[in-house]
Coordinates of N, CA and C in Angstrom, one line a residue:
M1 N 21.6 9.8 8.3 CA 20.6 9.9 7.2 C 21.4 10.1 5.9
Q2 N 20.9 9.4 4.9 CA 21.6 9.4 3.6 C 21.4 10.7 2.9
S3 N 22.3 11.1 2.1 CA 22.2 12.4 1.3 C 21.2 12.3 0.2
D4 N 20.9 11.1 -0.3 CA 19.9 11.0 -1.4 C 18.5 10.9 -0.9
L5 N 18.2 11.1 0.4 CA 16.9 11.1 0.9 C 16.2 12.4 0.5
P6 N 14.9 12.4 0.1 CA 14.2 13.6 -0.3 C 14.1 14.7 0.8
S7 N 13.9 15.9 0.3 CA 13.7 17.0 1.3 C 12.3 17.0 1.7
A8 N 12.0 17.9 2.7 CA 10.6 18.0 3.2 C 9.6 18.5 2.2
D9 N 10.1 19.3 1.2 CA 9.2 19.8 0.2 C 9.1 19.0 -1.1
S10 N 9.6 17.8 -1.0 CA 9.6 16.9 -2.2 C 8.2 16.5 -2.5
K11 N 7.9 16.2 -3.7 CA 6.6 15.6 -4.1 C 6.5 14.2 -3.5
R12 N 5.3 13.9 -3.0 CA 5.1 12.6 -2.3 C 4.4 11.6 -3.2
I13 N 5.0 10.4 -3.3 CA 4.4 9.4 -4.1 C 4.1 8.2 -3.2
L14 N 3.0 7.6 -3.3 CA 2.6 6.4 -2.5 C 2.5 5.3 -3.5
L15 N 3.3 4.2 -3.3 CA 3.3 3.0 -4.1 C 2.6 1.9 -3.4
C16 N 1.7 1.3 -4.1 CA 0.8 0.3 -3.4 C 1.0 -1.1 -4.1
A17 N 1.1 -2.1 -3.3 CA 1.2 -3.5 -3.8 C 0.5 -4.4 -2.9
H18 N 0.0 -5.5 -3.5 CA -0.7 -6.5 -2.7 C 0.1 -7.2 -1.6
Q19 N 1.4 -7.2 -1.7 CA 2.3 -7.8 -0.7 C 3.7 -7.3 -1.0
F20 N 4.5 -7.4 0.1 CA 5.9 -6.7 -0.1 C 6.9 -7.4 0.8
F21 N 8.1 -7.1 0.6 CA 9.3 -7.6 1.4 C 9.0 -7.3 2.9
P22 N 9.6 -8.0 3.8 CA 10.4 -9.1 3.6 C 9.6 -10.4 3.6
H23 N 8.3 -10.4 3.7 CA 7.5 -11.6 3.8 C 7.3 -12.2 2.4
F24 N 7.4 -11.4 1.3 CA 7.3 -11.9 0.0 C 8.3 -11.3 -0.9
S25 N 8.8 -12.0 -1.9 CA 9.9 -11.5 -2.7 C 9.8 -11.9 -4.1
A26 N 8.7 -11.8 -4.7 CA 8.5 -12.1 -6.1 C 8.5 -10.9 -7.0
G27 N 8.0 -11.0 -8.2 CA 8.1 -10.0 -9.2 C 7.5 -8.6 -8.8
T28 N 6.3 -8.6 -8.3 CA 5.7 -7.3 -8.0 C 6.5 -6.6 -6.8
E29 N 7.0 -7.4 -5.9 CA 7.7 -6.8 -4.8 C 9.0 -6.2 -5.3
V30 N 9.7 -6.9 -6.2 CA 11.0 -6.4 -6.7 C 10.7 -5.1 -7.6
L31 N 9.7 -5.1 -8.4 CA 9.3 -4.0 -9.2 C 9.0 -2.8 -8.3
T32 N 8.2 -3.0 -7.2 CA 7.8 -1.9 -6.3 C 9.0 -1.3 -5.7
L33 N 9.9 -2.2 -5.2 CA 11.1 -1.7 -4.5 C 12.0 -0.9 -5.5
S34 N 12.3 -1.5 -6.6 CA 13.2 -0.8 -7.6 C 12.6 0.5 -8.1
T35 N 11.2 0.6 -8.2 CA 10.6 1.8 -8.6 C 10.7 2.9 -7.5
A36 N 10.5 2.4 -6.2 CA 10.7 3.3 -5.1 C 12.1 3.9 -5.0
Q37 N 13.1 3.0 -5.2 CA 14.5 3.5 -5.2 C 14.8 4.5 -6.3
A38 N 14.3 4.2 -7.5 CA 14.5 5.1 -8.6 C 13.8 6.5 -8.4
L39 N 12.6 6.4 -7.9 CA 11.9 7.7 -7.6 C 12.6 8.5 -6.5
R40 N 13.0 7.8 -5.5 CA 13.8 8.5 -4.4 C 15.1 9.1 -5.0
G41 N 15.7 8.4 -5.9 CA 16.9 8.9 -6.5 C 16.6 10.2 -7.4
L42 N 15.4 10.4 -7.8 CA 15.0 11.5 -8.6 C 14.5 12.7 -7.7
G43 N 14.5 12.4 -6.3 CA 14.1 13.4 -5.4 C 12.7 13.4 -4.8
F44 N 12.0 12.3 -5.1 CA 10.6 12.2 -4.6 C 10.6 11.6 -3.2
A45 N 9.7 11.9 -2.4 CA 9.4 11.3 -1.1 C 8.5 10.1 -1.4
V46 N 8.9 8.9 -1.0 CA 8.2 7.7 -1.4 C 7.8 6.9 -0.1
D47 N 6.5 6.5 0.0 CA 6.1 5.6 1.0 C 5.5 4.4 0.2
I48 N 5.4 3.3 0.9 CA 4.8 2.0 0.3 C 3.7 1.6 1.2
V49 N 2.6 1.1 0.5 CA 1.5 0.5 1.2 C 1.3 -0.9 0.7
T50 N 1.1 -1.8 1.6 CA 0.9 -3.2 1.2 C -0.2 -3.8 2.1
A51 N -0.5 -5.0 1.8 CA -1.5 -5.8 2.6 C -0.9 -7.1 3.1
K52 N -1.5 -7.6 4.1 CA -1.1 -8.9 4.7 C -2.4 -9.6 5.1
L53 N -2.6 -10.8 4.6 CA -3.8 -11.5 5.0 C -3.5 -12.2 6.4
S54 N -4.4 -12.0 7.3 CA -4.2 -12.4 8.7 C -5.5 -13.0 9.3
D55 N -5.3 -13.8 10.3 CA -6.4 -14.4 11.1 C -6.8 -13.4 12.2
I56 N -7.5 -12.3 11.8 CA -7.9 -11.2 12.7 C -9.4 -10.9 12.4
E57 N -10.0 -10.1 13.3 CA -11.4 -9.7 13.1 C -11.7 -8.5 12.2
S58 N -10.8 -7.5 12.2 CA -11.0 -6.4 11.4 C -9.6 -5.8 10.9
V59 N -9.7 -4.9 10.0 CA -8.4 -4.4 9.4 C -7.6 -3.7 10.4
E60 N -6.3 -4.0 10.4 CA -5.4 -3.3 11.3 C -4.2 -2.7 10.5
V61 N -3.8 -1.5 10.9 CA -2.7 -0.8 10.2 C -1.5 -0.8 11.0
S62 N -0.4 -1.1 10.4 CA 0.9 -1.0 11.1 C 1.9 -0.5 10.1
K63 N 3.1 -0.2 10.6 CA 4.2 0.2 9.7 C 5.5 -0.4 10.1
Y64 N 6.4 -0.5 9.2 CA 7.8 -1.0 9.4 C 8.7 -0.4 8.4
R65 N 10.0 -0.6 8.6 CA 11.0 -0.1 7.7 C 11.6 -1.2 6.9
Y66 N 11.8 -1.0 5.6 CA 12.5 -1.9 4.7 C 13.3 -1.2 3.8
K67 N 14.6 -1.4 3.8 CA 15.6 -0.8 2.9 C 15.4 0.7 2.9
D68 N 15.2 1.3 4.1 CA 15.1 2.7 4.3 C 13.8 3.3 3.8
F69 N 12.8 2.5 3.6 CA 11.5 3.0 3.2 C 10.5 2.7 4.3
T70 N 9.5 3.6 4.5 CA 8.4 3.3 5.4 C 7.4 2.5 4.7
V71 N 7.0 1.3 5.2 CA 6.0 0.5 4.6 C 4.8 0.5 5.5
H72 N 3.7 0.9 5.0 CA 2.4 0.9 5.8 C 1.7 -0.4 5.4
Q73 N 1.4 -1.2 6.4 CA 0.8 -2.5 6.1 C -0.6 -2.6 6.7
L74 N -1.6 -3.0 5.8 CA -2.9 -3.2 6.2 C -3.1 -4.7 6.4
A75 N -3.3 -5.1 7.6 CA -3.6 -6.6 7.9 C -5.1 -6.7 7.6
I76 N -5.4 -7.7 6.7 CA -6.8 -7.9 6.2 C -7.3 -9.2 6.8
P77 N -8.5 -9.2 7.3 CA -9.1 -10.4 7.9 C -9.2 -11.5 6.8
Y78 N -8.7 -12.7 7.1 CA -8.7 -13.8 6.2 C -8.7 -15.1 6.9
T79 N -9.5 -16.1 6.5 CA -9.5 -17.4 7.1 C -8.9 -18.4 6.1
A80 N -7.8 -18.9 6.4 CA -7.1 -19.9 5.5 C -8.0 -21.1 5.2
G81 N -8.0 -21.5 4.0 CA -8.7 -22.7 3.7 C -10.2 -22.5 3.4
K82 N -10.7 -21.3 3.6 CA -12.1 -21.1 3.4 C -12.3 -20.3 2.1
I83 N -12.4 -21.0 1.0 CA -12.5 -20.3 -0.3 C -13.9 -20.4 -0.8
S84 N -14.5 -19.3 -1.2 CA -15.8 -19.2 -1.7 C -15.8 -18.1 -2.7
S85 N -16.9 -17.9 -3.4 CA -17.0 -16.7 -4.3 C -16.9 -15.4 -3.5
A86 N -17.5 -15.4 -2.3 CA -17.4 -14.2 -1.5 C -16.0 -13.9 -1.1
T87 N -15.2 -14.9 -0.7 CA -13.8 -14.6 -0.3 C -13.0 -14.2 -1.5
L88 N -13.2 -14.8 -2.6 CA -12.5 -14.4 -3.8 C -12.8 -12.9 -4.2
M89 N -14.1 -12.6 -4.1 CA -14.6 -11.2 -4.4 C -13.9 -10.2 -3.5
K90 N -13.7 -10.6 -2.2 CA -13.1 -9.6 -1.2 C -11.7 -9.4 -1.5
E91 N -11.0 -10.2 -2.4 CA -9.6 -9.9 -2.7 C -9.5 -8.7 -3.6
Y92 N -10.6 -8.3 -4.3 CA -10.6 -7.1 -5.1 C -11.6 -6.1 -4.8
Y93 N -12.6 -6.4 -3.9 CA -13.5 -5.4 -3.5 C -13.9 -5.7 -2.0
N94 N -13.3 -4.9 -1.1 CA -13.5 -5.1 0.3 C -13.7 -3.8 1.0
P95 N -15.0 -3.5 1.3 CA -15.3 -2.2 1.8 C -14.6 -1.9 3.2
S96 N -14.1 -2.9 3.9 CA -13.5 -2.6 5.2 C -12.1 -2.0 5.0
V97 N -11.5 -2.0 3.8 CA -10.2 -1.5 3.5 C -10.3 0.1 3.3
Y98 N -11.5 0.5 2.8 CA -11.7 1.9 2.4 C -11.3 2.9 3.5
L99 N -11.8 2.8 4.7 CA -11.5 3.8 5.7 C -10.1 3.8 6.2
P100 N -9.5 2.6 6.5 CA -8.1 2.7 6.9 C -7.2 3.2 5.8
F101 N -7.5 2.9 4.5 CA -6.7 3.5 3.4 C -6.9 5.0 3.3
R102 N -8.1 5.4 3.4 CA -8.4 6.9 3.3 C -7.7 7.6 4.4
N103 N -7.6 7.0 5.6 CA -6.9 7.6 6.7 C -5.4 7.7 6.4
L104 N -4.9 6.7 5.8 CA -3.5 6.8 5.3 C -3.2 7.9 4.4
L105 N -4.2 8.1 3.4 CA -4.1 9.2 2.5 C -4.1 10.5 3.2
E106 N -5.0 10.7 4.2 CA -5.0 11.9 4.9 C -3.8 12.2 5.7
Q107 N -3.2 11.1 6.3 CA -2.0 11.2 7.0 C -0.8 11.5 6.2
L108 N -0.6 10.8 5.0 CA 0.6 10.9 4.2 C 0.5 12.0 3.2
K109 N -0.7 12.4 2.8 CA -0.9 13.5 1.8 C -0.1 13.3 0.5
P110 N -0.3 12.2 -0.2 CA 0.5 12.0 -1.4 C 0.0 12.9 -2.5
D111 N 1.0 13.2 -3.4 CA 0.7 14.0 -4.6 C 0.2 13.0 -5.7
L112 N 0.6 11.8 -5.6 CA 0.3 10.8 -6.6 C 0.3 9.4 -5.9
V113 N -0.6 8.5 -6.3 CA -0.7 7.2 -5.8 C -0.6 6.2 -7.0
H114 N 0.3 5.2 -6.9 CA 0.4 4.2 -8.0 C 0.1 2.9 -7.4
F115 N -0.8 2.1 -8.0 CA -1.1 0.8 -7.6 C -0.4 -0.2 -8.6
F116 N 0.5 -1.0 -8.0 CA 1.1 -2.1 -8.8 C 0.1 -3.3 -8.9
H117 N -0.7 -3.4 -7.9 CA -1.6 -4.6 -7.8 C -2.7 -4.2 -6.9
L118 N -4.0 -4.4 -7.3 CA -5.1 -4.1 -6.5 C -5.6 -5.2 -5.5
K119 N -5.1 -6.4 -5.7 CA -5.5 -7.5 -4.9 C -5.2 -7.2 -3.4
N120 N -6.1 -7.5 -2.6 CA -6.1 -7.3 -1.1 C -6.3 -5.8 -0.7
L121 N -5.7 -4.9 -1.4 CA -6.0 -3.5 -1.1 C -7.3 -3.1 -1.7
T122 N -7.6 -3.6 -2.8 CA -8.9 -3.6 -3.5 C -9.3 -2.3 -4.1
I123 N -10.3 -2.4 -4.9 CA -10.9 -1.2 -5.6 C -11.3 -0.1 -4.6
T124 N -11.6 -0.5 -3.4 CA -12.1 0.5 -2.4 C -10.9 1.5 -2.1
A125 N -9.7 1.0 -2.1 CA -8.5 1.9 -1.9 C -8.4 2.9 -3.1
L126 N -8.6 2.4 -4.3 CA -8.6 3.2 -5.5 C -9.7 4.3 -5.4
N127 N -10.9 3.9 -5.0 CA -12.0 4.8 -4.8 C -11.7 5.9 -3.8
A128 N -11.0 5.6 -2.8 CA -10.6 6.6 -1.8 C -9.7 7.6 -2.5
C129 N -8.8 7.2 -3.4 CA -7.9 8.2 -4.1 C -8.8 9.0 -5.0
F130 N -9.7 8.4 -5.7 CA -10.6 9.2 -6.6 C -11.4 10.3 -5.8
E131 N -11.9 9.9 -4.6 CA -12.7 10.8 -3.8 C -11.9 11.9 -3.3
K132 N -10.6 11.7 -3.1 CA -9.8 12.8 -2.6 C -9.1 13.5 -3.7
N133 N -9.5 13.2 -5.0 CA -8.9 13.8 -6.2 C -7.4 13.7 -6.2
I134 N -6.8 12.6 -5.9 CA -5.4 12.3 -5.9 C -5.1 11.6 -7.3
P135 N -4.3 12.2 -8.1 CA -3.9 11.4 -9.3 C -3.5 10.0 -9.0
T136 N -4.1 9.1 -9.8 CA -3.8 7.7 -9.5 C -3.6 6.9 -10.7

C-alpha cells in the first residue's frame, strides 16, 4: 500500500463523471482522474462513480480499480441506434438510476459529492445527494 493513501478517518469525496477510464479517455476523464489524484494527495479518501451504456434490462452496479482508485460503475440500459426524445431525456433524467446511486451513497458515506458531468448518471443521482443532505 502506498504511503500517500488516506487514513480511515479521512474525509470522503465521491467524484462522478458520465464515463471514465479505461473505456474512455477524453477531457472529463482526465480532469476527474487528476482531481482525484490531487485530492488524495491532500489526504482525502476518494472514490469515483461513472456510468456505462449497455444492452441490458435494468441498471447494474459493479466496481473495478483504475490507477489505485475504486471506480463504481452503473451500467445503464441503452439500445444503440434507437434515438428519440425519450432516450435523449433519459441521458439527464432517468429514475432507474436513483436507487442504485442512493445505495452507493449509503455504502460509501461521502462527506462531499462532486459531479463533473450529469449525463447518464442524471439529475436523479443529484436528487439522491440532496435527499441525504450531502453537500454537492
